C-alpha positions as semicolon CSV with decimal commas, in nm:
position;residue;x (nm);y (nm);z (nm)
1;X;-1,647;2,345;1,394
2;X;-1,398;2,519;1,193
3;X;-1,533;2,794;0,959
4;X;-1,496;2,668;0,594
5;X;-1,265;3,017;0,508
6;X;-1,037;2,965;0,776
7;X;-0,869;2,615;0,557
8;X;-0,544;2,754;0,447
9;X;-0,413;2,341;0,339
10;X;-0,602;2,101;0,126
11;X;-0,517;1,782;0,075
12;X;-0,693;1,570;-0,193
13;X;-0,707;1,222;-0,312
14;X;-0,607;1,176;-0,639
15;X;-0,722;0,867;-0,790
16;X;-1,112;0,874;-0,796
17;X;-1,114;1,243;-0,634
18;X;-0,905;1,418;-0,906
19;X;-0,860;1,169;-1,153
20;X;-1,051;0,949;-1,313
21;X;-0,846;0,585;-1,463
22;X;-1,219;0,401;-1,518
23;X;-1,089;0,097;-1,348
24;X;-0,750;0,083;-1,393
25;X;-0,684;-0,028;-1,046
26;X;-0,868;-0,361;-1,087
27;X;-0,734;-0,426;-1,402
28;X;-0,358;-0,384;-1,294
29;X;-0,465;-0,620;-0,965
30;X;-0,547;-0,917;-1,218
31;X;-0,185;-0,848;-1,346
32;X;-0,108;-0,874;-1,002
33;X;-0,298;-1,168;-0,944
34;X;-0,176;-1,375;-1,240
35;X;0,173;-1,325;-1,086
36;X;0,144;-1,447;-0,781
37;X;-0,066;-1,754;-0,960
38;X;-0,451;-1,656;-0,837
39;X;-0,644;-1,686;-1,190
40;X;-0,951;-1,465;-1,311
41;X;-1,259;-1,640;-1,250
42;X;-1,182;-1,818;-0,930
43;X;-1,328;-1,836;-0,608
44;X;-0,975;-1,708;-0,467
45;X;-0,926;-1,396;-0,733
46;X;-1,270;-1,289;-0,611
47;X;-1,227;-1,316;-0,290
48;X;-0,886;-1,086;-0,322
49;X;-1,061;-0,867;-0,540
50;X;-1,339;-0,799;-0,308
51;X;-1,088;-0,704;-0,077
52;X;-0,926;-0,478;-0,346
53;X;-1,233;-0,288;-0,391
54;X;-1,310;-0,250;0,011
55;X;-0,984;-0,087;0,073
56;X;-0,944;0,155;-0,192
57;X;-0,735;0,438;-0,083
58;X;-0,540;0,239;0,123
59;X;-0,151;0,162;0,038
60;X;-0,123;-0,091;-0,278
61;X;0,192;-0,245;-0,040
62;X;-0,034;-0,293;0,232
63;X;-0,312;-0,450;0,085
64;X;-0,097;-0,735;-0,092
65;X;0,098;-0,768;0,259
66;X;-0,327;-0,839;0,365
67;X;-0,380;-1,097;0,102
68;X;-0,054;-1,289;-0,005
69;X;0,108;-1,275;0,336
70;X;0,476;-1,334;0,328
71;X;0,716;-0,977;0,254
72;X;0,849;-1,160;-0,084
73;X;0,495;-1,218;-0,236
74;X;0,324;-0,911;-0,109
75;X;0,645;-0,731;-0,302
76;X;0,614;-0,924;-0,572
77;X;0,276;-0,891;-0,600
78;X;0,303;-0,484;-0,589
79;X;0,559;-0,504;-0,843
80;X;0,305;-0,657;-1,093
81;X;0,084;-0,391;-0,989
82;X;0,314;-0,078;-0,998
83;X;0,395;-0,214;-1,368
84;X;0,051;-0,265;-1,473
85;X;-0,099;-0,004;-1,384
86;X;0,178;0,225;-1,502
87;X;0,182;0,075;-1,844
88;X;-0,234;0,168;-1,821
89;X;-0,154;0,490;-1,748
90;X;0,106;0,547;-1,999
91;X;-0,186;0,405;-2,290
92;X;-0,387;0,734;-2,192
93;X;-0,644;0,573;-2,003
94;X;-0,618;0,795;-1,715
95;X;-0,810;1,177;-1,719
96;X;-0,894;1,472;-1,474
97;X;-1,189;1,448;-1,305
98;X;-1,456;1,711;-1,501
99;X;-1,381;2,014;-1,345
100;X;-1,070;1,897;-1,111
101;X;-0,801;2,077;-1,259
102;X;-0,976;2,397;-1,245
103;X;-1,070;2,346;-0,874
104;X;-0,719;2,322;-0,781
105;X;-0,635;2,660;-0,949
106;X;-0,936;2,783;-0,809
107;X;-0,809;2,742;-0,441
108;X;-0,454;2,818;-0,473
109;X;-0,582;3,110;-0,676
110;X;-0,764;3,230;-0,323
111;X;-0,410;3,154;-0,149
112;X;-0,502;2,824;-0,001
113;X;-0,192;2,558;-0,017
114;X;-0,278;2,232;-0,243
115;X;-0,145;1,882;-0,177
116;X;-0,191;1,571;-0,382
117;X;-0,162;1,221;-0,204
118;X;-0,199;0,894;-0,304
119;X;-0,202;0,552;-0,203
120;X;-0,002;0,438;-0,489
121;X;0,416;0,386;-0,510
122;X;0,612;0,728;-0,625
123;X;0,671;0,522;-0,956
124;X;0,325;0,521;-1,046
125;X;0,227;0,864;-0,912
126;X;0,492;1,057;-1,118
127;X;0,363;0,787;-1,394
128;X;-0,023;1,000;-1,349
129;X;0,133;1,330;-1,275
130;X;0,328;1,317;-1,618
131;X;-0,002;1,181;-1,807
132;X;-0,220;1,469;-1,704
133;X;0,042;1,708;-1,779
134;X;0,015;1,815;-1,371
135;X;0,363;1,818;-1,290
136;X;0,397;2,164;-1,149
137;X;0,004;2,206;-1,053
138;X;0,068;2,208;-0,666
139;X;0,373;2,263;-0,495
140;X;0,401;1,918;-0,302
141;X;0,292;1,566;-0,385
142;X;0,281;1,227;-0,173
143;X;0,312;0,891;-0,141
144;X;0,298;0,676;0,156
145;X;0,691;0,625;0,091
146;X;0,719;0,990;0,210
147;X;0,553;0,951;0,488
148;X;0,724;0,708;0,651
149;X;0,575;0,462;0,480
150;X;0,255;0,430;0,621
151;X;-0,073;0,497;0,403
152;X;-0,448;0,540;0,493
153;X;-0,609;0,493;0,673
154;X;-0,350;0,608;0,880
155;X;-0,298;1,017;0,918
156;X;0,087;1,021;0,828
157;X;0,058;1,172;0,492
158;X;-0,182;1,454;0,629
159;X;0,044;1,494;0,879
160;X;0,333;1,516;0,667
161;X;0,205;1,757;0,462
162;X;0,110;1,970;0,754
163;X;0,478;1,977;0,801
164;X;0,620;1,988;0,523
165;X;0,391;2,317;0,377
166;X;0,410;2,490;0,696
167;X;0,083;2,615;0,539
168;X;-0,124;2,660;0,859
169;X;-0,114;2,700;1,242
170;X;-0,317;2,443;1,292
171;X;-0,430;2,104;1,172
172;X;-0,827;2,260;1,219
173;X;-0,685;2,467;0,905
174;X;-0,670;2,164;0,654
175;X;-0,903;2,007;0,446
176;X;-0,883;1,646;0,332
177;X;-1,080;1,556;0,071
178;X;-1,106;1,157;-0,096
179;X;-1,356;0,916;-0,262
180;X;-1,303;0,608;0,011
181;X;-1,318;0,539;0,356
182;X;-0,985;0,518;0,412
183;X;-0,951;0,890;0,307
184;X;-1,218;1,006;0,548
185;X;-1,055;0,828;0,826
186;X;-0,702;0,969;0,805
187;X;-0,878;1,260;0,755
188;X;-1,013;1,246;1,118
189;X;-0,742;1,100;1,235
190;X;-0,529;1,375;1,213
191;X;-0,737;1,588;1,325
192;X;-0,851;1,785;0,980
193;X;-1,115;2,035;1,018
194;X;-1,289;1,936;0,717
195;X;-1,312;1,597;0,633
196;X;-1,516;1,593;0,228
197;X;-1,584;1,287;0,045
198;X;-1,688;1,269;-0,311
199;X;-1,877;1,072;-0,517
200;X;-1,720;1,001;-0,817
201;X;-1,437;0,702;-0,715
202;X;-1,475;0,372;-0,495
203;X;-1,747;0,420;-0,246
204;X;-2,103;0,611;-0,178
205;X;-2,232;0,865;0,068
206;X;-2,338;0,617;0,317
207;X;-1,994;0,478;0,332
208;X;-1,819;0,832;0,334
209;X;-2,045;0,943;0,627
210;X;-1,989;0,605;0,865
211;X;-1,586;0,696;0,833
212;X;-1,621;1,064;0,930
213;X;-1,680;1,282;0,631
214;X;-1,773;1,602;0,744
215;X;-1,922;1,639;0,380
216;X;-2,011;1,485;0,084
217;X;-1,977;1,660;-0,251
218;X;-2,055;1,537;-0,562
219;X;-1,711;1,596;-0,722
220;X;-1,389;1,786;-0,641
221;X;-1,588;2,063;-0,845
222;X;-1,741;2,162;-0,578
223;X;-1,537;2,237;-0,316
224;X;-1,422;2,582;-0,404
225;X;-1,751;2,712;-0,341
226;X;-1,778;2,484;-0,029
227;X;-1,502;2,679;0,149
228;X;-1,568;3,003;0,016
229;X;-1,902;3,008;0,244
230;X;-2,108;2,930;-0,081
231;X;-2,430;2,742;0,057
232;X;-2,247;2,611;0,390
């Protein structure tokens, strides 16, 4: 097992790991919904949104691709969503998760490499980054469009930032850290050597633990002190 102070690249979650948008993401799906004609209170919209909440983490694209089917509707669908959610996000209704911000500065402070990743389009990342004022708080940030596309669960944007930081020797020397499944299993799936789930976004410890998660921390908060040695 790799020693906690040898993780020299961190990759985190942002939605639900770093930031908080108290539901945002099911609100902007019933935008998406409406579009594609699936009304709120049907035995079709909860069906889809059931799905929704199962594969948080996962690529927006890819989940509409899951439900609606054909290219033009899944696109359409995301569209609604991107646009939504953005216009959430741009009300103020997204924030840092207590004690996120100062995490991040905690572990770049000790010389480790931060990446934020996200299952969401560029649009709507920038859209978050610009809210939260977080801009220039890491030095690279990710969408599945960088990465070729593909989101989680897959390892591609792990990967990617592997090679893109040129942060570490190894991929035993990064640290992925989410609040779903999904995150834990690209996580493994590229071969991380810590694999962290947290508990305040889409699913519980249980969950976490059944996809791989090395650990389970209550927030982001914590993980400074987690790979400084502190209580490991």
């Amino acid at each position: 097992m790799t020693n906690h102070q040898e993780i020299r690249l961190v990759v985190l979650d942002m939605a639900g790991t770093t930031v908080a948008d108290g539901g945002l993401v099911e609100r902007a799906f019933a935008a998406a919904a409406s579009e594609l004609g699936v009304g709120p209170g049907t035995p079709d919209h909860a069906d889809k949104l059931a799905y929704v909440r199962a594969t948080m983490g996962e690529s927006k694209i890819s989940v509409f691709r899951h439900l609606f089917g054909d290219e033009e509707r899944a696109r359409r669908a995301n569209a609604a969503f991107e646009k939504a959610y953005g216009e959430l996000v741009d009300g103020g209704l997204v924030a840092p998760v207590p004690g996120a911000r100062e995490a991040i500065e905690q572990l770049r402070a000790s010389g480790r490499t931060v990446v934020l990743t996200t299952g969401f389009a560029r649009i709507t990342q920038d859209a978050i980054l610009d809210a939260l004022g977080w801009q220039d708080l890491v030095p690279l940030t990710l969408c599945p469009a960088d990465a070729g596309g593909r989101g989680r669960p897959y390892p591609d944007m792990v990967l990617t930032a592997f090679l893109r930081t040129r942060a570490v020797d190894a991929v035993g020397q990064v640290a992925v850290v989410g609040d779903t499944s999904y995150d834990m299993l690209s996580g493994v799936r590229a071969g991380a050597g810590l694999v962290a789930g947290v508990l305040t976004g889409a699913h519980d410890a249980e969950a976490l633990r059944v996809a791989g998660a090395t650990h389970v921390l209550g927030s982001v908060a914590e993980l400074p002190g987690l790979l400084a040695g502190e209580g490991a």
